[in-house]
CSV table of C-alpha atoms in Angstrom, one decimal:
chain,number,residue,atom,x,y,z
A,1,MET,CA,-12.6,-86.4,61.0
A,2,LYS,CA,-15.6,-86.0,58.7
A,3,MET,CA,-16.3,-82.6,60.1
A,4,TRP,CA,-12.8,-81.4,59.2
A,5,LYS,CA,-13.1,-82.8,55.7
A,6,ASP,CA,-16.5,-81.3,55.0
A,7,ARG,CA,-16.1,-78.1,52.9
A,8,GLY,CA,-19.7,-77.5,52.1
A,9,GLY,CA,-20.0,-74.3,54.2
A,10,ASN,CA,-16.8,-72.7,52.8
A,11,PHE,CA,-18.7,-70.6,50.2
A,12,GLY,CA,-21.0,-69.1,52.8
A,13,MET,CA,-18.0,-68.3,55.0
A,14,MET,CA,-16.0,-66.7,52.2
A,15,THR,CA,-19.0,-64.7,51.1
A,16,ALA,CA,-19.4,-63.3,54.6
A,17,LEU,CA,-15.8,-62.5,54.9
A,18,LEU,CA,-15.8,-60.7,51.5
A,19,LEU,CA,-18.9,-58.7,52.0
A,20,VAL,CA,-17.1,-55.9,53.7
A,21,PRO,CA,-14.3,-55.3,51.1
A,22,ILE,CA,-16.7,-55.9,48.2
A,23,GLY,CA,-19.1,-53.3,49.7
A,24,ALA,CA,-16.3,-50.9,50.3
A,25,THR,CA,-15.0,-51.3,46.8
A,26,ALA,CA,-18.5,-50.8,45.3
A,27,GLY,CA,-18.9,-47.8,47.7
A,28,LEU,CA,-15.6,-46.3,46.6
A,29,ALA,CA,-16.6,-46.7,42.9
A,30,LEU,CA,-19.9,-45.0,43.5
A,31,ASP,CA,-18.4,-42.2,45.6
A,32,PHE,CA,-15.5,-41.6,43.3
A,33,SER,CA,-18.0,-41.4,40.4
A,34,ALA,CA,-19.8,-38.7,42.4
A,35,ALA,CA,-16.5,-37.0,43.1
A,36,LEU,CA,-15.6,-37.0,39.4
A,37,MET,CA,-19.0,-35.5,38.6
A,38,ALA,CA,-18.4,-32.7,41.1
A,39,LYS,CA,-14.9,-32.2,39.8
A,40,SER,CA,-16.3,-31.8,36.3
A,41,GLU,CA,-18.9,-29.3,37.4
A,42,LEU,CA,-16.4,-27.3,39.5
A,43,GLN,CA,-13.9,-27.3,36.6
A,44,GLY,CA,-16.5,-26.0,34.2
A,45,ALA,CA,-17.4,-23.3,36.7
A,46,ALA,CA,-13.7,-22.4,37.2
A,47,ASP,CA,-13.1,-22.2,33.4
A,48,ALA,CA,-16.1,-19.9,33.0
A,49,ALA,CA,-14.9,-17.7,35.9
A,50,ALA,CA,-11.4,-17.3,34.5
A,51,LEU,CA,-12.7,-16.5,31.0
A,52,GLY,CA,-15.6,-14.3,32.2
A,53,ALA,CA,-13.3,-12.3,34.4
A,54,ILE,CA,-11.2,-11.0,31.5
A,55,ALA,CA,-13.8,-11.0,28.7
A,56,GLU,CA,-13.2,-8.1,26.4
A,57,THR,CA,-16.4,-6.3,27.4
A,58,SER,CA,-16.0,-6.9,31.2
A,59,ALA,CA,-15.6,-4.2,33.8
A,60,GLY,CA,-12.2,-5.7,34.7
A,61,VAL,CA,-10.8,-5.2,31.3
A,62,THR,CA,-12.0,-1.6,31.3
A,63,GLU,CA,-10.2,-1.1,34.6
A,64,ALA,CA,-7.0,-2.7,33.3
A,65,LEU,CA,-7.0,-0.5,30.2
A,66,GLU,CA,-7.2,2.6,32.5
A,67,MET,CA,-4.3,1.4,34.8
A,68,SER,CA,-1.1,3.3,34.3
A,69,GLY,CA,1.1,0.3,35.2
A,70,ASN,CA,1.0,-3.4,36.1
A,71,GLY,CA,-0.8,-5.0,39.0
A,72,THR,CA,-3.9,-6.7,40.4
A,73,VAL,CA,-7.2,-6.1,38.5
A,74,HIS,CA,-9.6,-6.1,41.4
A,75,LEU,CA,-12.9,-5.9,39.4
A,76,SER,CA,-11.9,-8.9,37.4
A,77,GLU,CA,-11.2,-10.9,40.6
A,78,THR,CA,-14.7,-9.9,42.0
A,79,ASP,CA,-16.3,-10.9,38.7
A,80,ALA,CA,-14.5,-14.2,38.7
A,81,PHE,CA,-16.1,-15.2,42.1
A,82,LYS,CA,-19.5,-14.2,40.8
A,83,PHE,CA,-19.1,-16.3,37.6
A,84,PHE,CA,-17.9,-19.2,39.6
A,85,LYS,CA,-20.6,-19.3,42.2
A,86,SER,CA,-23.4,-18.7,39.7
A,87,GLN,CA,-22.6,-22.0,38.0
A,88,PHE,CA,-23.7,-24.1,40.9
A,89,ALA,CA,-26.0,-21.9,43.0
A,90,THR,CA,-28.5,-24.8,43.6
A,91,ASN,CA,-25.9,-27.5,44.3
A,92,THR,CA,-26.4,-29.6,47.4
A,93,TYR,CA,-24.0,-32.6,47.0
A,94,PHE,CA,-20.6,-31.0,47.6
A,95,THR,CA,-19.2,-28.4,49.9
A,96,LEU,CA,-16.9,-25.6,48.6
A,97,VAL,CA,-14.0,-25.5,51.0
A,98,GLU,CA,-12.1,-22.6,49.4
A,99,SER,CA,-11.7,-20.8,46.2
A,100,ASP,CA,-9.3,-18.1,45.0
A,101,ALA,CA,-9.0,-15.7,42.0
A,102,LYS,CA,-6.0,-13.9,40.9
A,103,VAL,CA,-6.1,-11.5,37.9
A,104,ILE,CA,-2.9,-9.7,37.1
A,105,LYS,CA,-2.1,-7.1,34.4
A,106,GLU,CA,1.4,-7.5,33.1
A,107,ASP,CA,2.2,-5.1,30.3
A,108,ASN,CA,-0.4,-5.7,27.6
A,109,LYS,CA,-1.6,-9.1,29.0
A,110,LEU,CA,-4.2,-10.0,31.6
A,111,LYS,CA,-3.8,-13.4,33.2
A,112,ALA,CA,-6.6,-14.9,35.3
A,113,VAL,CA,-6.0,-17.9,37.5
A,114,PHE,CA,-8.9,-19.4,39.5
A,115,THR,CA,-8.4,-22.2,42.0
A,116,TYR,CA,-10.9,-24.2,44.0
A,117,ARG,CA,-11.1,-27.0,46.6
A,118,ALA,CA,-14.3,-28.8,47.5
A,119,SER,CA,-15.4,-31.8,49.7
A,120,VAL,CA,-17.8,-34.4,48.3
A,121,PRO,CA,-19.5,-36.5,51.1
A,122,THR,CA,-19.4,-40.3,50.7
A,123,SER,CA,-22.1,-42.9,51.3
A,124,LEU,CA,-20.9,-46.5,51.2
A,125,SER,CA,-17.3,-45.6,51.7
A,126,ARG,CA,-18.1,-44.7,55.2
A,127,ILE,CA,-17.9,-48.3,56.2
A,128,ILE,CA,-14.2,-48.1,55.9
A,129,GLY,CA,-14.0,-44.7,57.7
A,130,LYS,CA,-13.9,-42.4,54.6
A,131,ASP,CA,-16.5,-39.7,55.1
A,132,SER,CA,-15.6,-37.4,52.2
A,133,ILE,CA,-13.5,-37.1,49.0
A,134,GLU,CA,-11.7,-33.9,48.3
A,135,VAL,CA,-11.4,-32.5,44.8
A,136,SER,CA,-9.4,-29.5,43.6
A,137,GLY,CA,-8.3,-27.8,40.4
A,138,SER,CA,-7.5,-24.6,38.7
A,139,ALA,CA,-8.3,-22.7,35.5
A,140,THR,CA,-6.1,-20.2,33.7
A,141,ALA,CA,-7.0,-17.7,31.0
A,142,GLU,CA,-5.1,-15.0,29.2
A,143,PHE,CA,-6.2,-11.9,27.3
A,144,GLN,CA,-4.0,-9.6,25.4
A,145,THR,CA,-5.3,-6.1,26.0
A,146,GLU,CA,-3.6,-4.2,23.2
A,147,THR,CA,-0.4,-3.6,21.3
A,148,TYR,CA,0.5,0.1,21.1
A,149,ARG,CA,1.6,1.3,17.7
A,150,ASP,CA,2.7,4.5,16.1
A,151,PHE,CA,2.0,4.7,12.4
A,152,PHE,CA,3.9,7.1,10.2
A,153,LEU,CA,2.1,7.3,6.9
A,154,LEU,CA,4.4,8.3,4.0
A,155,LEU,CA,2.3,9.1,1.0
A,156,ASP,CA,3.8,9.6,-2.5
A,157,ASN,CA,2.1,12.7,-3.9
A,158,THR,CA,4.7,13.4,-6.6
A,159,PRO,CA,3.7,14.2,-10.2
A,160,SER,CA,3.5,10.5,-11.2
A,161,MET,CA,0.6,10.1,-8.7
A,162,GLY,CA,-1.3,12.5,-11.0
A,163,VAL,CA,-2.0,9.6,-13.3
A,164,GLY,CA,-5.6,8.6,-13.8
A,165,ALA,CA,-6.8,6.4,-11.0
A,166,THR,CA,-8.3,3.7,-13.3
A,167,PRO,CA,-7.7,2.6,-16.9
A,168,ALA,CA,-10.9,4.4,-17.8
A,169,ASP,CA,-9.5,7.7,-16.3
A,170,VAL,CA,-6.2,7.2,-18.1
A,171,ALA,CA,-8.1,6.6,-21.4
A,172,THR,CA,-10.1,9.8,-20.9
A,173,MET,CA,-7.0,11.9,-20.3
A,174,VAL,CA,-5.2,10.4,-23.3
A,175,ALA,CA,-8.2,11.0,-25.6
A,176,ASN,CA,-8.5,14.6,-24.5
A,177,THR,CA,-4.8,15.8,-24.6
A,178,SER,CA,-2.9,16.7,-27.7
A,179,ASP,CA,0.2,14.8,-26.5
A,180,LYS,CA,-1.9,11.9,-25.3
A,181,CYS,CA,-0.7,12.5,-21.7
A,182,ALA,CA,-2.2,10.4,-19.0
A,183,PHE,CA,-0.9,12.6,-16.2
A,184,ALA,CA,-2.8,15.5,-14.7
A,185,CYS,CA,0.1,17.8,-14.2
A,186,HIS,CA,-0.6,20.3,-11.3
A,187,ILE,CA,0.9,23.6,-12.5
A,188,VAL,CA,1.0,26.5,-10.1
A,189,LYS,CA,2.8,29.7,-11.2
A,190,ASN,CA,3.7,32.4,-8.6
A,191,GLY,CA,1.1,31.0,-6.3
A,192,PHE,CA,-1.7,30.9,-8.9
A,193,GLU,CA,-3.3,27.8,-10.4
A,194,ASP,CA,-2.8,27.5,-14.2
A,195,LYS,CA,-6.3,27.1,-15.4
A,196,ASN,CA,-5.0,25.5,-18.6
A,197,SER,CA,-3.1,22.7,-16.8
A,198,TYR,CA,-4.0,19.1,-17.3
A,199,TYR,CA,-4.8,19.0,-13.5
A,200,ASN,CA,-7.7,21.4,-14.1
A,201,LEU,CA,-8.6,19.6,-17.3
A,202,ALA,CA,-9.0,16.3,-15.3
A,203,LYS,CA,-11.4,18.1,-13.0
A,204,LYS,CA,-13.5,19.3,-15.9
A,205,LEU,CA,-13.6,15.8,-17.4
A,206,GLY,CA,-14.5,14.2,-14.1
A,207,VAL,CA,-11.3,12.2,-14.1
A,208,THR,CA,-10.1,11.0,-10.7
A,209,VAL,CA,-6.3,11.0,-10.3
A,210,ARG,CA,-4.5,8.5,-8.0
A,211,ILE,CA,-3.4,11.0,-5.3
A,212,ASN,CA,-7.0,12.0,-4.7
A,213,VAL,CA,-8.0,8.4,-4.1
A,214,VAL,CA,-5.0,7.9,-1.8
A,215,ALA,CA,-6.0,11.0,0.2
A,216,GLN,CA,-9.5,9.8,0.7
A,217,ALA,CA,-8.3,6.3,1.5
A,218,THR,CA,-6.0,7.7,4.2
A,219,ALA,CA,-8.9,9.7,5.7
A,220,ASN,CA,-11.0,6.5,5.7
A,221,LEU,CA,-8.1,4.6,7.4
A,222,MET,CA,-8.4,6.9,10.4
A,223,ASP,CA,-12.0,5.7,10.9
A,224,THR,CA,-10.8,2.1,10.7
A,225,ALA,CA,-8.1,2.8,13.3
A,226,MET,CA,-10.6,4.5,15.6
A,227,ALA,CA,-13.0,1.6,15.4
A,228,SER,CA,-10.3,-1.0,16.0
A,229,ARG,CA,-8.5,0.5,19.0
A,230,LYS,CA,-9.2,-0.8,22.5
A,231,SER,CA,-8.1,2.5,24.2
A,232,SER,CA,-7.8,6.0,23.0
A,233,ASN,CA,-4.0,6.0,23.0
A,234,GLN,CA,-3.5,2.5,21.4
A,235,TYR,CA,-2.7,3.9,18.0
A,236,ARG,CA,-1.1,7.2,17.1
A,237,MET,CA,-0.8,8.4,13.5
A,238,ALA,CA,1.3,10.9,11.6
A,239,VAL,CA,1.0,11.8,7.9
A,240,TYR,CA,3.7,12.9,5.6
A,241,THR,CA,4.1,13.6,1.9
A,242,PHE,CA,7.0,14.3,-0.4
A,243,GLY,CA,6.2,18.0,-0.4
A,244,GLN,CA,3.7,20.6,-1.5
A,245,LYS,CA,5.6,22.0,-4.5
A,246,ALA,CA,8.5,20.9,-6.7
A,247,GLU,CA,10.4,24.1,-5.9
A,248,ASP,CA,10.7,22.8,-2.3
A,249,THR,CA,10.7,19.0,-2.3
A,250,LYS,CA,11.1,17.6,1.2
A,251,LEU,CA,9.4,15.4,3.7
A,252,LEU,CA,6.3,17.5,4.5
A,253,GLU,CA,4.4,16.9,7.7
A,254,VAL,CA,0.6,17.0,7.0
A,255,SER,CA,-0.3,15.9,10.5
A,256,PRO,CA,2.0,15.4,13.5
A,257,LEU,CA,1.9,12.2,15.5
A,258,THR,CA,-1.3,12.2,17.4
A,259,VAL,CA,-4.0,10.2,19.1
A,260,ASN,CA,-6.5,12.6,17.7
A,261,LEU,CA,-7.3,10.6,14.6
A,262,SER,CA,-10.3,12.7,13.8
A,263,ASP,CA,-8.0,15.7,13.3
A,264,ALA,CA,-5.6,13.6,11.3
A,265,LYS,CA,-8.5,12.5,9.1
A,266,LYS,CA,-9.4,16.1,8.3
A,267,LYS,CA,-5.8,17.0,7.4
A,268,ALA,CA,-5.3,13.8,5.3
A,269,SER,CA,-8.4,14.4,3.2
A,270,LEU,CA,-6.8,17.7,2.0
A,271,ILE,CA,-3.7,16.1,0.6
A,272,ASP,CA,-3.1,17.2,-3.0
A,273,LEU,CA,-0.8,16.5,-5.9
A,274,MET,CA,2.6,18.2,-5.7
A,275,SER,CA,2.6,21.2,-7.9
A,276,ILE,CA,5.2,22.2,-10.5
A,277,PRO,CA,5.8,25.7,-11.9
A,278,TYR,CA,6.0,24.4,-15.5
A,279,GLN,CA,6.2,21.2,-17.5
A,280,GLY,CA,9.6,19.5,-17.1
A,281,TYR,CA,10.7,21.6,-14.1
A,282,ASP,CA,14.0,20.4,-12.6
A,283,ASN,CA,14.0,17.6,-15.2
A,284,ASP,CA,11.0,16.0,-13.3
A,285,GLN,CA,13.2,14.9,-10.4
A,286,GLN,CA,10.7,15.1,-7.6
A,287,THR,CA,10.4,11.5,-6.4
A,288,ASP,CA,13.3,11.0,-4.1
A,289,PHE,CA,12.5,7.8,-2.1
A,290,ASP,CA,16.0,7.8,-0.5
A,291,ARG,CA,15.6,11.2,1.0
A,292,ALA,CA,12.0,10.6,2.2
A,293,LEU,CA,12.7,7.3,3.8
A,294,THR,CA,15.9,8.6,5.4
A,295,GLN,CA,14.2,11.8,6.7
A,296,ILE,CA,11.2,10.0,8.2
A,297,ALA,CA,13.5,8.0,10.4
A,298,THR,CA,14.4,11.2,12.2
A,299,LYS,CA,10.8,11.7,13.1
A,300,MET,CA,10.0,8.3,14.5
A,301,GLY,CA,12.0,7.9,17.7
A,302,GLU,CA,13.2,4.7,19.1
A,303,ALA,CA,11.3,1.5,18.1
A,304,GLY,CA,9.5,0.0,21.1
A,305,THR,CA,8.1,-3.3,22.1
A,306,GLY,CA,4.4,-2.3,21.8
A,307,LEU,CA,3.8,-3.6,25.3
A,308,THR,CA,3.1,-0.2,26.8
A,309,ALA,CA,2.0,3.2,25.6
A,310,SER,CA,5.4,4.5,26.4
A,311,SER,CA,7.1,1.9,24.2
A,312,PRO,CA,5.0,1.7,21.0
A,313,GLU,CA,6.0,-0.2,17.9
A,314,LYS,CA,7.0,2.1,15.1
A,315,ILE,CA,5.6,1.4,11.6
A,316,VAL,CA,6.1,3.2,8.3
A,317,PHE,CA,3.0,2.9,6.3
A,318,PHE,CA,4.3,3.6,2.8
A,319,VAL,CA,2.0,4.2,-0.2
A,320,SER,CA,3.5,4.7,-3.7
A,321,ASP,CA,3.6,3.5,-7.3
A,322,GLY,CA,7.2,2.5,-6.6
A,323,VAL,CA,9.1,4.5,-9.3
A,324,GLY,CA,11.8,6.8,-8.1
A,325,ASP,CA,12.9,9.9,-10.1
A,326,SER,CA,15.7,11.9,-8.6
A,327,TYR,CA,19.2,13.2,-9.0
A,328,LYS,CA,21.5,10.3,-8.4
A,329,PRO,CA,24.4,10.5,-10.9
A,330,SER,CA,26.5,7.8,-9.2
A,331,THR,CA,24.3,5.5,-7.1
A,332,CYS,CA,21.3,4.9,-9.4
A,333,THR,CA,20.4,1.2,-10.0
A,334,LYS,CA,19.5,2.0,-13.7
A,335,LYS,CA,21.0,4.1,-16.5
A,336,THR,CA,20.8,7.8,-16.0
A,337,THR,CA,20.6,10.9,-18.2
A,338,SER,CA,22.5,14.0,-17.0
A,339,GLY,CA,22.3,12.5,-13.5
A,340,ARG,CA,18.5,11.9,-13.6
A,341,CYS,CA,17.8,8.5,-12.0
A,342,GLN,CA,14.6,6.7,-12.9
A,343,GLU,CA,14.5,3.4,-11.2
A,344,PRO,CA,12.3,1.0,-9.2
A,345,ILE,CA,12.7,1.9,-5.5
A,346,ASP,CA,16.2,1.3,-4.2
A,347,THR,CA,15.6,-0.8,-1.1
A,348,LYS,CA,18.8,0.1,0.8
A,349,PRO,CA,17.0,2.9,2.8
A,350,CYS,CA,14.2,0.4,3.6
A,351,ALA,CA,16.8,-2.1,4.9
A,352,ALA,CA,18.3,0.7,7.1
A,353,LEU,CA,14.9,1.4,8.7
A,354,LYS,CA,14.2,-2.3,9.4
A,355,ALA,CA,17.7,-2.6,10.9
A,356,LYS,CA,16.6,0.0,13.5
A,357,GLY,CA,13.6,-2.1,14.5
A,358,TYR,CA,11.0,-0.2,12.5
A,359,LYS,CA,8.4,-2.1,10.5
A,360,ILE,CA,7.5,-1.1,7.0
A,361,ALA,CA,4.1,-1.7,5.6
A,362,VAL,CA,4.0,-1.2,1.8
A,363,LEU,CA,0.9,-0.5,-0.2
A,364,TYR,CA,2.0,-0.7,-3.8
A,365,THR,CA,-0.4,1.2,-6.1
A,366,THR,CA,0.5,-0.7,-9.3
A,367,TYR,CA,2.4,1.5,-11.8
A,368,LEU,CA,0.2,1.7,-14.9
A,369,PRO,CA,1.8,0.8,-18.2
A,370,LEU,CA,1.4,3.8,-20.6
A,371,PRO,CA,2.0,2.3,-24.1
A,372,THR,CA,1.1,5.5,-25.9
A,373,ASN,CA,3.8,7.5,-24.0
A,374,GLY,CA,7.2,7.7,-25.5
A,375,TRP,CA,8.9,8.6,-22.2
A,376,TYR,CA,7.4,5.5,-20.5
A,377,ASN,CA,8.4,3.2,-23.3
A,378,THR,CA,12.0,4.4,-23.2
A,379,TRP,CA,12.7,4.7,-19.5
A,380,ILE,CA,10.1,2.8,-17.4
A,381,LYS,CA,9.0,-0.1,-19.5
A,382,PRO,CA,12.4,-1.8,-19.4
A,383,PHE,CA,12.1,-2.3,-15.6
A,384,GLN,CA,8.3,-2.4,-15.3
A,385,SER,CA,8.4,-6.0,-14.1
A,386,GLU,CA,10.8,-5.1,-11.3
A,387,ILE,CA,8.7,-2.4,-9.6
A,388,GLY,CA,6.4,-4.7,-7.6
A,389,SER,CA,9.1,-7.1,-6.4
A,390,ARG,CA,11.3,-4.1,-5.2
A,391,MET,CA,8.3,-2.7,-3.3
A,392,GLN,CA,7.8,-6.1,-1.7
A,393,GLU,CA,11.4,-6.3,-0.8
A,394,CYS,CA,11.1,-2.9,0.9
A,395,ALA,CA,8.3,-4.2,3.2
A,396,THR,CA,8.6,-6.1,6.4
A,397,PRO,CA,7.8,-9.7,5.5
A,398,GLY,CA,4.1,-10.2,5.5
A,399,LEU,CA,3.3,-6.5,5.3
A,400,PHE,CA,3.1,-6.0,1.6
A,401,PHE,CA,-0.1,-5.4,-0.4
A,402,GLU,CA,-0.5,-4.6,-4.1
A,403,VAL,CA,-3.6,-2.9,-5.3
A,404,SER,CA,-4.4,-2.8,-9.0
A,405,PRO,CA,-6.1,0.2,-10.7
A,406,THR,CA,-9.4,-1.7,-10.8
A,407,GLU,CA,-9.4,-2.4,-7.1
A,408,GLY,CA,-10.3,0.0,-4.2
A,409,ILE,CA,-7.3,1.7,-2.7
A,410,SER,CA,-9.3,2.4,0.5
A,411,ASP,CA,-10.2,-1.2,0.9
A,412,ALA,CA,-6.6,-2.2,0.3
A,413,MET,CA,-5.3,0.3,2.9
A,414,ASN,CA,-7.8,-1.0,5.5
A,415,ALA,CA,-6.8,-4.6,4.7
A,416,LEU,CA,-3.1,-3.9,5.1
A,417,PHE,CA,-3.8,-2.0,8.4
A,418,ARG,CA,-5.8,-5.0,9.8
A,419,LYS,CA,-3.0,-7.3,8.7
A,420,ILE,CA,-0.6,-5.2,10.8
A,421,ILE,CA,-2.7,-5.1,13.9
A,422,ASN,CA,-3.7,-8.8,13.8
A,423,ALA,CA,-0.1,-10.0,13.1
A,424,PRO,CA,1.5,-12.3,15.8
A,425,ARG,CA,4.1,-10.4,17.9
A,426,LEU,CA,7.2,-12.0,19.3
A,427,THR,CA,7.6,-11.0,23.0
A,428,GLY,CA,10.8,-12.8,23.9
């Protein structure tokens, strides 16, 4: 009876019985720790593979840009395997069972998916019959190759853009003209320059007028576009003005829509102020925004998604001081004189363009107050405060930029361009 009641050896017996599960548990903990370490290393390698395969400077991205349609990007898949294996070339504690890379181009996106499966040998877990632990995972990366865009530059070259480019230029013109005129009127009679016009006076005085700055800024913009594009056909540009001379005001094509931005640059640099045959010709009604914005729509074609070269986004890049001056006897938003309408831009043509899916980027070259000019004080000053807000209303939200006379128009045009190409784009 004493033997059955004696419990002194129970601890030893229980310990012996528990050694196996305790050892197995400890072994599992150690082996799972090794598996987690392998998983971490493999996942890091997979992440690097997915990202490296579609890096902007990779051979695979170059291949994708040259593809005419969607499909598999083979060079990227090859690179993915190289990146993956290079991350654990000296590893000896796990065995890679399988790995797979898929890189697909779909419209303007590359999607890389890298998957892996590996076996990590166990040590103590073998006492319960588990010789290895399997780990697996995947990594996904996306790269937007490019958004295709057609830019239609509409540059206001009407007589008001003959104003001095800076307050100092304005002051120089006012001080050197008998009627204190800040405008360098470009007078051409019968095909010959009037040597006595204020346009030539400005040149003699070394005064820069606003249209000359806009022309050079437009030329510089072509350099920015060429440096920014990811393929030679990503951006196309066309350049238009309001006409070469007041006797024939119309939408004038300076450069047709082209991927040859070097050629567009040369043509843009030659843009000049619209000429007039004499002071006050046609009651100075040469700034017809309604006509220019309506006519440019006929040049643009259908607005696309930007996903492919055959379906580019369409963007009007509009540069102006925002004051219209045209014959609008019944629809002018301000008072008229003999049908002459001087008004801040009427935004109805802008709304019509946006309704068709076009975007409008507006660079407002601030209309300079001219307090010594009687015409300005009577007709423009009353709505001076409305000009900027109307120009902003014309623009697609987020694509408005105002540049003051003391700021660089070229820098402003480049900033607005970058704002366009870096803007988020809804795809669905």
